[in-house]
Amino acid sequence: MTSFICPLCQTPFTRTNNTQVCENNHHFDIAKEGYLNLLPVQSKSSKNPGDNQEMMIARRAFLNTDGYLPLANKVAEVSKHYLAGNEQARILDLGCGEGYYTNIIKEKLPNYDLCGVDISKVAVRYAAKRYKSIDFCVASAYQIPLADDALDLMIRIYAPSKAEELQRLIKKNCYLITVTPAPRHLYQLREVIYEQINAHAEDNEAVNGFSKIEKIGLNYTLEIESSQQLKDLINMTPFAWKFTKEKLVKLLNQSKWQIECDFNIEIFQKD
């Protein structure tokens, strides 16, 4: 199992049967699905932090249609490029959710040490159950249970983070890959909801302590042919709360839909 550390005292674990025990005798059981829950109660902002089950189920169903497969493949390709020659590299998928992207990256980079962290226990449980070859952990993005300078690459797809944690975890001269929505992302949904559409950012500022070394735009049109796939796409985004019943009915009454997917993929290198 990936060498996660104790979230309470930041010391290494030793495995005893199905329990990870740190040097100060803090115990964390390995769930039957194979993941670790390293989110201390005092770090929770609610009983079940992270995306709720309805959003998770919708996202899982949509991703299973491979609507975002071009994005997953591109991130894997970019990761492979920047890790070329580093066969011992360790990778973290921060905010991994149900593990869809994590798994695609693992398939393309099978020999690398790859793990996923998310604050949603529901999502991590599903990920660990489905993708047995990857280590998953429930933890906060603001207190990641890995040692200093543990990572050669962190991947952050739509996930929040804290600059200090990125600086702590990523080795000098190593990489952070981020994915954010570009100006035309899901434009056809936004134009139904809003009378005036605010464009997403074209560029993102470099994270403190990092330099931006490359920006890649990925734009493609998603042909959606079932109303269920469209509903799942809507329900996995914040747009679910923006649609009025009338606007949703109007959209669903169309026979098919063409939705633009537009992503910023940005690569940062630690100074």
PDB file of C-alpha atoms in Angstrom:
ATOM      1  CA  MET A   1       0.000   0.000   0.000  1.00  0.00           C
ATOM      2  CA  THR A   2       1.136   3.561  -0.770  1.00  0.00           C
ATOM      3  CA  SER A   3       3.118   4.926   2.143  1.00  0.00           C
ATOM      4  CA  PHE A   4       0.451   7.155   3.621  1.00  0.00           C
ATOM      5  CA  ILE A   5       1.326   8.629   7.022  1.00  0.00           C
ATOM      6  CA  CYS A   6      -0.667   9.161  10.206  1.00  0.00           C
ATOM      7  CA  PRO A   7      -2.865  12.272   9.899  1.00  0.00           C
ATOM      8  CA  LEU A   8      -2.631  12.859  13.661  1.00  0.00           C
ATOM      9  CA  CYS A   9       1.128  12.828  14.204  1.00  0.00           C
ATOM     10  CA  GLN A  10       2.604  12.550  10.670  1.00  0.00           C
ATOM     11  CA  THR A  11       4.624   9.395  11.442  1.00  0.00           C
ATOM     12  CA  PRO A  12       4.867   6.310   9.173  1.00  0.00           C
ATOM     13  CA  PHE A  13       2.545   3.329   9.431  1.00  0.00           C
ATOM     14  CA  THR A  14       3.290  -0.331   9.965  1.00  0.00           C
ATOM     15  CA  ARG A  15       0.631  -2.769   8.825  1.00  0.00           C
ATOM     16  CA  THR A  16      -0.672  -5.310  11.326  1.00  0.00           C
ATOM     17  CA  ASN A  17      -3.307  -7.594   9.762  1.00  0.00           C
ATOM     18  CA  ASN A  18      -5.901  -5.147   8.366  1.00  0.00           C
ATOM     19  CA  THR A  19      -4.838  -2.180  10.476  1.00  0.00           C
ATOM     20  CA  GLN A  20      -2.259   0.529   9.898  1.00  0.00           C
ATOM     21  CA  VAL A  21      -0.540   1.496  13.157  1.00  0.00           C
ATOM     22  CA  CYS A  22       1.756   4.517  13.440  1.00  0.00           C
ATOM     23  CA  GLU A  23       4.769   5.017  15.716  1.00  0.00           C
ATOM     24  CA  ASN A  24       2.530   6.680  18.315  1.00  0.00           C
ATOM     25  CA  ASN A  25       0.053   3.788  18.275  1.00  0.00           C
ATOM     26  CA  HIS A  26      -2.731   5.518  16.361  1.00  0.00           C
ATOM     27  CA  HIS A  27      -4.787   2.816  14.620  1.00  0.00           C
ATOM     28  CA  PHE A  28      -6.560   3.080  11.257  1.00  0.00           C
ATOM     29  CA  ASP A  29      -8.411   0.075   9.852  1.00  0.00           C
ATOM     30  CA  ILE A  30      -8.178  -0.811   6.176  1.00  0.00           C
ATOM     31  CA  ALA A  31     -11.751  -1.015   4.844  1.00  0.00           C
ATOM     32  CA  LYS A  32     -12.887  -4.263   3.235  1.00  0.00           C
ATOM     33  CA  GLU A  33     -12.791  -2.492  -0.146  1.00  0.00           C
ATOM     34  CA  GLY A  34      -9.091  -1.788   0.479  1.00  0.00           C
ATOM     35  CA  TYR A  35      -8.989   1.957   1.165  1.00  0.00           C
ATOM     36  CA  LEU A  36      -7.863   3.885   4.246  1.00  0.00           C
ATOM     37  CA  ASN A  37      -9.955   6.548   5.950  1.00  0.00           C
ATOM     38  CA  LEU A  38      -7.429   9.101   7.210  1.00  0.00           C
ATOM     39  CA  LEU A  39      -9.823  11.987   7.724  1.00  0.00           C
ATOM     40  CA  PRO A  40      -9.836  12.787  11.460  1.00  0.00           C
ATOM     41  CA  VAL A  41     -13.223  13.671  12.906  1.00  0.00           C
ATOM     42  CA  GLN A  42     -11.953  17.124  13.873  1.00  0.00           C
ATOM     43  CA  SER A  43     -11.071  17.813  10.215  1.00  0.00           C
ATOM     44  CA  LYS A  44     -14.624  17.232   8.995  1.00  0.00           C
ATOM     45  CA  SER A  45     -16.776  20.276   8.219  1.00  0.00           C
ATOM     46  CA  SER A  46     -19.884  18.067   8.078  1.00  0.00           C
ATOM     47  CA  LYS A  47     -20.878  14.476   8.800  1.00  0.00           C
ATOM     48  CA  ASN A  48     -20.242  13.409   5.186  1.00  0.00           C
ATOM     49  CA  PRO A  49     -17.985  16.010   3.531  1.00  0.00           C
ATOM     50  CA  GLY A  50     -17.410  16.128  -0.220  1.00  0.00           C
ATOM     51  CA  ASP A  51     -19.901  15.608  -3.033  1.00  0.00           C
ATOM     52  CA  ASN A  52     -23.201  14.082  -1.995  1.00  0.00           C
ATOM     53  CA  GLN A  53     -24.305  10.642  -3.147  1.00  0.00           C
ATOM     54  CA  GLU A  54     -26.685  11.937  -5.833  1.00  0.00           C
ATOM     55  CA  MET A  55     -23.949  14.012  -7.474  1.00  0.00           C
ATOM     56  CA  MET A  56     -21.503  11.121  -7.197  1.00  0.00           C
ATOM     57  CA  ILE A  57     -23.926   8.647  -8.804  1.00  0.00           C
ATOM     58  CA  ALA A  58     -24.639  11.072 -11.663  1.00  0.00           C
ATOM     59  CA  ARG A  59     -20.926  11.697 -12.246  1.00  0.00           C
ATOM     60  CA  ARG A  60     -20.169   7.989 -12.163  1.00  0.00           C
ATOM     61  CA  ALA A  61     -22.912   7.252 -14.701  1.00  0.00           C
ATOM     62  CA  PHE A  62     -21.782  10.054 -17.012  1.00  0.00           C
ATOM     63  CA  LEU A  63     -18.089   9.143 -16.820  1.00  0.00           C
ATOM     64  CA  ASN A  64     -18.981   5.517 -17.556  1.00  0.00           C
ATOM     65  CA  THR A  65     -20.225   6.714 -20.976  1.00  0.00           C
ATOM     66  CA  ASP A  66     -16.655   7.982 -21.628  1.00  0.00           C
ATOM     67  CA  GLY A  67     -17.858  11.509 -22.363  1.00  0.00           C
ATOM     68  CA  TYR A  68     -14.682  12.814 -20.744  1.00  0.00           C
ATOM     69  CA  LEU A  69     -12.370  10.055 -22.025  1.00  0.00           C
ATOM     70  CA  PRO A  70     -10.485  12.498 -24.309  1.00  0.00           C
ATOM     71  CA  LEU A  71      -9.622  14.540 -21.204  1.00  0.00           C
ATOM     72  CA  ALA A  72      -8.495  11.482 -19.233  1.00  0.00           C
ATOM     73  CA  ASN A  73      -6.339  10.292 -22.139  1.00  0.00           C
ATOM     74  CA  LYS A  74      -4.781  13.724 -22.588  1.00  0.00           C
ATOM     75  CA  VAL A  75      -3.894  14.050 -18.899  1.00  0.00           C
ATOM     76  CA  ALA A  76      -2.341  10.576 -18.985  1.00  0.00           C
ATOM     77  CA  GLU A  77      -0.364  11.459 -22.116  1.00  0.00           C
ATOM     78  CA  VAL A  78       0.933  14.714 -20.586  1.00  0.00           C
ATOM     79  CA  SER A  79       1.810  12.903 -17.342  1.00  0.00           C
ATOM     80  CA  LYS A  80       3.794  10.301 -19.251  1.00  0.00           C
ATOM     81  CA  HIS A  81       5.659  13.010 -21.141  1.00  0.00           C
ATOM     82  CA  TYR A  82       6.753  14.881 -18.029  1.00  0.00           C
ATOM     83  CA  LEU A  83       7.730  11.714 -16.167  1.00  0.00           C
ATOM     84  CA  ALA A  84       9.792  10.315 -19.038  1.00  0.00           C
ATOM     85  CA  GLY A  85      13.001   8.822 -17.693  1.00  0.00           C
ATOM     86  CA  ASN A  86      11.762   8.760 -14.093  1.00  0.00           C
ATOM     87  CA  GLU A  87      10.692   5.141 -13.639  1.00  0.00           C
ATOM     88  CA  GLN A  88      10.388   5.473  -9.843  1.00  0.00           C
ATOM     89  CA  ALA A  89       7.975   8.407  -9.969  1.00  0.00           C
ATOM     90  CA  ARG A  90       5.147   8.715  -7.455  1.00  0.00           C
ATOM     91  CA  ILE A  91       1.876  10.288  -8.572  1.00  0.00           C
ATOM     92  CA  LEU A  92      -1.115  11.565  -6.592  1.00  0.00           C
ATOM     93  CA  ASP A  93      -4.552  12.201  -8.092  1.00  0.00           C
ATOM     94  CA  LEU A  94      -5.898  14.856  -5.738  1.00  0.00           C
ATOM     95  CA  GLY A  95      -9.691  14.942  -5.530  1.00  0.00           C
ATOM     96  CA  CYS A  96      -9.858  11.584  -7.309  1.00  0.00           C
ATOM     97  CA  GLY A  97     -13.593  11.068  -6.770  1.00  0.00           C
ATOM     98  CA  GLU A  98     -14.730   7.675  -8.037  1.00  0.00           C
ATOM     99  CA  GLY A  99     -11.309   7.002  -9.577  1.00  0.00           C
ATOM    100  CA  TYR A 100     -12.242   7.317 -13.264  1.00  0.00           C
ATOM    101  CA  TYR A 101      -9.295   9.528 -14.226  1.00  0.00           C
ATOM    102  CA  THR A 102      -6.980   7.765 -11.771  1.00  0.00           C
ATOM    103  CA  ASN A 103      -7.688   4.449 -13.472  1.00  0.00           C
ATOM    104  CA  ILE A 104      -7.127   5.771 -17.005  1.00  0.00           C
ATOM    105  CA  ILE A 105      -3.807   7.248 -15.886  1.00  0.00           C
ATOM    106  CA  LYS A 106      -2.864   3.927 -14.262  1.00  0.00           C
ATOM    107  CA  GLU A 107      -3.707   2.051 -17.467  1.00  0.00           C
ATOM    108  CA  LYS A 108      -1.426   4.352 -19.480  1.00  0.00           C
ATOM    109  CA  LEU A 109       1.348   4.423 -16.844  1.00  0.00           C
ATOM    110  CA  PRO A 110       1.088   0.939 -15.302  1.00  0.00           C
ATOM    111  CA  ASN A 111       4.526   0.846 -13.681  1.00  0.00           C
ATOM    112  CA  TYR A 112       4.238   4.043 -11.670  1.00  0.00           C
ATOM    113  CA  ASP A 113       3.264   4.329  -7.991  1.00  0.00           C
ATOM    114  CA  LEU A 114      -0.128   6.040  -8.216  1.00  0.00           C
ATOM    115  CA  CYS A 115      -2.636   6.813  -5.460  1.00  0.00           C
ATOM    116  CA  GLY A 116      -5.865   8.773  -5.152  1.00  0.00           C
ATOM    117  CA  VAL A 117      -7.163  10.984  -2.345  1.00  0.00           C
ATOM    118  CA  ASP A 118     -10.636  12.458  -1.915  1.00  0.00           C
ATOM    119  CA  ILE A 119     -12.622  13.819   1.021  1.00  0.00           C
ATOM    120  CA  SER A 120     -15.766  11.909  -0.036  1.00  0.00           C
ATOM    121  CA  LYS A 121     -15.918   8.501   1.633  1.00  0.00           C
ATOM    122  CA  VAL A 122     -18.723   7.399  -0.698  1.00  0.00           C
ATOM    123  CA  ALA A 123     -16.607   8.162  -3.764  1.00  0.00           C
ATOM    124  CA  VAL A 124     -13.416   6.582  -2.391  1.00  0.00           C
ATOM    125  CA  ARG A 125     -15.263   3.427  -1.362  1.00  0.00           C
ATOM    126  CA  TYR A 126     -16.539   3.038  -4.914  1.00  0.00           C
ATOM    127  CA  ALA A 127     -13.095   3.759  -6.398  1.00  0.00           C
ATOM    128  CA  ALA A 128     -11.342   1.202  -4.188  1.00  0.00           C
ATOM    129  CA  LYS A 129     -13.965  -1.443  -4.904  1.00  0.00           C
ATOM    130  CA  ARG A 130     -13.714  -0.977  -8.662  1.00  0.00           C
ATOM    131  CA  TYR A 131     -10.005  -0.290  -9.190  1.00  0.00           C
ATOM    132  CA  LYS A 132      -8.148  -2.817  -7.076  1.00  0.00           C
ATOM    133  CA  SER A 133      -4.630  -2.011  -8.327  1.00  0.00           C
ATOM    134  CA  ILE A 134      -4.714   1.590  -7.037  1.00  0.00           C
ATOM    135  CA  ASP A 135      -4.401   2.762  -3.420  1.00  0.00           C
ATOM    136  CA  PHE A 136      -7.145   5.160  -2.359  1.00  0.00           C
ATOM    137  CA  CYS A 137      -7.527   7.199   0.788  1.00  0.00           C
ATOM    138  CA  VAL A 138     -10.196   9.415   2.363  1.00  0.00           C
ATOM    139  CA  ALA A 139      -8.474  12.634   3.387  1.00  0.00           C
ATOM    140  CA  SER A 140      -8.658  16.409   3.133  1.00  0.00           C
ATOM    141  CA  ALA A 141      -6.909  18.175   0.260  1.00  0.00           C
ATOM    142  CA  TYR A 142      -5.672  20.643   2.867  1.00  0.00           C
ATOM    143  CA  GLN A 143      -4.001  17.972   5.014  1.00  0.00           C
ATOM    144  CA  ILE A 144      -2.800  15.205   2.719  1.00  0.00           C
ATOM    145  CA  PRO A 145      -1.389  12.194   4.635  1.00  0.00           C
ATOM    146  CA  LEU A 146       1.861  11.892   2.711  1.00  0.00           C
ATOM    147  CA  ALA A 147       5.388  12.806   3.797  1.00  0.00           C
ATOM    148  CA  ASP A 148       7.224  15.946   2.672  1.00  0.00           C
ATOM    149  CA  ASP A 149       8.689  15.753  -0.862  1.00  0.00           C
ATOM    150  CA  ALA A 150       6.750  12.551  -1.537  1.00  0.00           C
ATOM    151  CA  LEU A 151       5.593  13.320  -5.066  1.00  0.00           C
ATOM    152  CA  ASP A 152       7.066  13.625  -8.531  1.00  0.00           C
ATOM    153  CA  LEU A 153       3.684  14.582  -9.964  1.00  0.00           C
ATOM    154  CA  MET A 154       0.344  15.736  -8.579  1.00  0.00           C
ATOM    155  CA  ILE A 155      -2.741  15.775 -10.801  1.00  0.00           C
ATOM    156  CA  ARG A 156      -5.540  18.118  -9.771  1.00  0.00           C
ATOM    157  CA  ILE A 157      -8.704  17.902 -11.889  1.00  0.00           C
ATOM    158  CA  TYR A 158     -11.207  20.501 -10.671  1.00  0.00           C
ATOM    159  CA  ALA A 159     -10.053  19.911  -7.090  1.00  0.00           C
ATOM    160  CA  PRO A 160      -9.396  22.570  -4.448  1.00  0.00           C
ATOM    161  CA  SER A 161      -5.955  22.731  -2.865  1.00  0.00           C
ATOM    162  CA  LYS A 162      -3.703  24.797  -0.633  1.00  0.00           C
ATOM    163  CA  ALA A 163      -0.437  26.198  -1.985  1.00  0.00           C
ATOM    164  CA  GLU A 164       1.443  25.259   1.177  1.00  0.00           C
ATOM    165  CA  GLU A 165       0.462  21.597   0.800  1.00  0.00           C
ATOM    166  CA  LEU A 166       1.518  21.528  -2.842  1.00  0.00           C
ATOM    167  CA  GLN A 167       4.874  23.061  -1.919  1.00  0.00           C
ATOM    168  CA  ARG A 168       5.321  20.552   0.890  1.00  0.00           C
ATOM    169  CA  LEU A 169       4.468  17.453  -1.114  1.00  0.00           C
ATOM    170  CA  ILE A 170       5.930  18.011  -4.571  1.00  0.00           C
ATOM    171  CA  LYS A 171       9.685  17.582  -4.964  1.00  0.00           C
ATOM    172  CA  LYS A 172      11.841  20.428  -6.264  1.00  0.00           C
ATOM    173  CA  ASN A 173      11.668  20.706 -10.071  1.00  0.00           C
ATOM    174  CA  CYS A 174       8.745  18.267 -10.168  1.00  0.00           C
ATOM    175  CA  TYR A 175       5.258  18.819 -11.506  1.00  0.00           C
ATOM    176  CA  LEU A 176       1.660  19.808 -10.873  1.00  0.00           C
ATOM    177  CA  ILE A 177      -0.902  19.250 -13.641  1.00  0.00           C
ATOM    178  CA  THR A 178      -4.219  21.068 -13.226  1.00  0.00           C
ATOM    179  CA  VAL A 179      -7.451  20.866 -15.208  1.00  0.00           C
ATOM    180  CA  THR A 180      -9.977  23.718 -15.107  1.00  0.00           C
ATOM    181  CA  PRO A 181     -12.920  24.701 -17.328  1.00  0.00           C
ATOM    182  CA  ALA A 182     -11.973  26.877 -20.318  1.00  0.00           C
ATOM    183  CA  PRO A 183     -14.247  29.641 -21.728  1.00  0.00           C
ATOM    184  CA  ARG A 184     -16.505  27.445 -23.897  1.00  0.00           C
ATOM    185  CA  HIS A 185     -16.921  24.567 -21.452  1.00  0.00           C
ATOM    186  CA  LEU A 186     -20.533  23.277 -21.458  1.00  0.00           C
ATOM    187  CA  TYR A 187     -21.544  26.497 -23.208  1.00  0.00           C
ATOM    188  CA  GLN A 188     -24.783  25.015 -24.576  1.00  0.00           C
ATOM    189  CA  LEU A 189     -25.962  24.278 -21.029  1.00  0.00           C
ATOM    190  CA  ARG A 190     -24.985  27.688 -19.725  1.00  0.00           C
ATOM    191  CA  GLU A 191     -26.784  29.518 -22.527  1.00  0.00           C
ATOM    192  CA  VAL A 192     -30.047  27.806 -21.525  1.00  0.00           C
ATOM    193  CA  ILE A 193     -29.609  28.816 -17.869  1.00  0.00           C
ATOM    194  CA  TYR A 194     -28.217  32.336 -18.054  1.00  0.00           C
ATOM    195  CA  GLU A 195     -29.291  35.391 -19.997  1.00  0.00           C
ATOM    196  CA  GLN A 196     -25.716  36.665 -19.827  1.00  0.00           C
ATOM    197  CA  ILE A 197     -22.932  34.092 -19.806  1.00  0.00           C
ATOM    198  CA  ASN A 198     -19.732  34.761 -17.887  1.00  0.00           C
ATOM    199  CA  ALA A 199     -16.794  33.069 -19.568  1.00  0.00           C
ATOM    200  CA  HIS A 200     -14.512  30.783 -17.577  1.00  0.00           C
ATOM    201  CA  ALA A 201     -10.914  31.927 -17.216  1.00  0.00           C
ATOM    202  CA  GLU A 202      -8.614  31.472 -20.194  1.00  0.00           C
ATOM    203  CA  ASP A 203      -5.565  31.275 -17.932  1.00  0.00           C
ATOM    204  CA  ASN A 204      -4.869  30.562 -14.284  1.00  0.00           C
ATOM    205  CA  GLU A 205      -2.183  32.177 -12.191  1.00  0.00           C
ATOM    206  CA  ALA A 206       0.771  30.032 -11.214  1.00  0.00           C
ATOM    207  CA  VAL A 207       0.517  28.480  -7.764  1.00  0.00           C
ATOM    208  CA  ASN A 208       2.803  30.212  -5.278  1.00  0.00           C
ATOM    209  CA  GLY A 209       6.200  28.473  -5.402  1.00  0.00           C
ATOM    210  CA  PHE A 210       5.622  27.092  -8.911  1.00  0.00           C
ATOM    211  CA  SER A 211       6.194  28.338 -12.467  1.00  0.00           C
ATOM    212  CA  LYS A 212       3.796  27.645 -15.318  1.00  0.00           C
ATOM    213  CA  ILE A 213       5.691  25.840 -18.075  1.00  0.00           C
ATOM    214  CA  GLU A 214       2.927  24.796 -20.459  1.00  0.00           C
ATOM    215  CA  LYS A 215      -0.749  25.355 -21.181  1.00  0.00           C
ATOM    216  CA  ILE A 216      -2.762  22.979 -23.352  1.00  0.00           C
ATOM    217  CA  GLY A 217      -6.276  23.640 -24.589  1.00  0.00           C
ATOM    218  CA  LEU A 218      -8.564  20.677 -25.172  1.00  0.00           C
ATOM    219  CA  ASN A 219     -11.836  21.367 -26.976  1.00  0.00           C
ATOM    220  CA  TYR A 220     -14.234  18.858 -28.507  1.00  0.00           C
ATOM    221  CA  THR A 221     -17.952  18.483 -29.116  1.00  0.00           C
ATOM    222  CA  LEU A 222     -19.769  15.818 -27.175  1.00  0.00           C
ATOM    223  CA  GLU A 223     -22.593  14.150 -29.089  1.00  0.00           C
ATOM    224  CA  ILE A 224     -25.209  13.260 -26.479  1.00  0.00           C
ATOM    225  CA  GLU A 225     -27.941  10.966 -27.756  1.00  0.00           C
ATOM    226  CA  SER A 226     -29.852  10.026 -24.612  1.00  0.00           C
ATOM    227  CA  SER A 227     -31.701  12.244 -22.182  1.00  0.00           C
ATOM    228  CA  GLN A 228     -30.299  10.154 -19.316  1.00  0.00           C
ATOM    229  CA  GLN A 229     -26.711  10.957 -20.280  1.00  0.00           C
ATOM    230  CA  LEU A 230     -27.646  14.647 -20.482  1.00  0.00           C
ATOM    231  CA  LYS A 231     -29.350  14.526 -17.059  1.00  0.00           C
ATOM    232  CA  ASP A 232     -26.304  12.839 -15.551  1.00  0.00           C
ATOM    233  CA  LEU A 233     -24.037  15.527 -17.016  1.00  0.00           C
ATOM    234  CA  ILE A 234     -26.232  18.272 -15.562  1.00  0.00           C
ATOM    235  CA  ASN A 235     -26.590  16.583 -12.174  1.00  0.00           C
ATOM    236  CA  MET A 236     -22.850  16.125 -11.694  1.00  0.00           C
ATOM    237  CA  THR A 237     -22.307  19.893 -12.015  1.00  0.00           C
ATOM    238  CA  PRO A 238     -23.498  22.920 -10.014  1.00  0.00           C
ATOM    239  CA  PHE A 239     -25.847  23.595 -12.940  1.00  0.00           C
ATOM    240  CA  ALA A 240     -28.262  21.110 -11.387  1.00  0.00           C
ATOM    241  CA  TRP A 241     -29.372  23.839  -8.968  1.00  0.00           C
ATOM    242  CA  LYS A 242     -29.561  26.529 -11.668  1.00  0.00           C
ATOM    243  CA  PHE A 243     -32.062  24.910 -14.025  1.00  0.00           C
ATOM    244  CA  THR A 244     -35.693  25.840 -13.573  1.00  0.00           C
ATOM    245  CA  LYS A 245     -38.168  23.079 -14.338  1.00  0.00           C
ATOM    246  CA  GLU A 246     -39.254  24.908 -17.506  1.00  0.00           C
ATOM    247  CA  LYS A 247     -35.704  25.337 -18.818  1.00  0.00           C
ATOM    248  CA  LEU A 248     -34.874  21.712 -18.125  1.00  0.00           C
ATOM    249  CA  VAL A 249     -37.999  20.453 -19.917  1.00  0.00           C
ATOM    250  CA  LYS A 250     -37.189  22.671 -22.905  1.00  0.00           C
ATOM    251  CA  LEU A 251     -33.680  21.253 -23.094  1.00  0.00           C
ATOM    252  CA  LEU A 252     -34.756  17.625 -22.645  1.00  0.00           C
ATOM    253  CA  ASN A 253     -37.367  17.963 -25.396  1.00  0.00           C
ATOM    254  CA  GLN A 254     -34.618  18.138 -28.005  1.00  0.00           C
ATOM    255  CA  SER A 255     -33.948  14.855 -29.832  1.00  0.00           C
ATOM    256  CA  LYS A 256     -30.159  15.064 -29.500  1.00  0.00           C
ATOM    257  CA  TRP A 257     -27.611  17.461 -28.109  1.00  0.00           C
ATOM    258  CA  GLN A 258     -24.180  18.770 -29.016  1.00  0.00           C
ATOM    259  CA  ILE A 259     -22.335  20.055 -25.974  1.00  0.00           C
ATOM    260  CA  GLU A 260     -18.910  21.661 -26.116  1.00  0.00           C
ATOM    261  CA  CYS A 261     -16.241  20.389 -23.743  1.00  0.00           C
ATOM    262  CA  ASP A 262     -13.468  22.926 -23.254  1.00  0.00           C
ATOM    263  CA  PHE A 263     -10.626  22.403 -20.777  1.00  0.00           C
ATOM    264  CA  ASN A 264      -7.463  24.194 -19.683  1.00  0.00           C
ATOM    265  CA  ILE A 265      -4.674  21.735 -18.901  1.00  0.00           C
ATOM    266  CA  GLU A 266      -1.838  23.605 -17.231  1.00  0.00           C
ATOM    267  CA  ILE A 267       1.532  22.266 -16.150  1.00  0.00           C
ATOM    268  CA  PHE A 268       3.455  23.883 -13.305  1.00  0.00           C
ATOM    269  CA  GLN A 269       6.964  23.096 -12.115  1.00  0.00           C
ATOM    270  CA  LYS A 270       8.077  23.578  -8.532  1.00  0.00           C
ATOM    271  CA  ASP A 271      10.748  26.276  -8.253  1.00  0.00           C
TER     272      ASP A 271
END
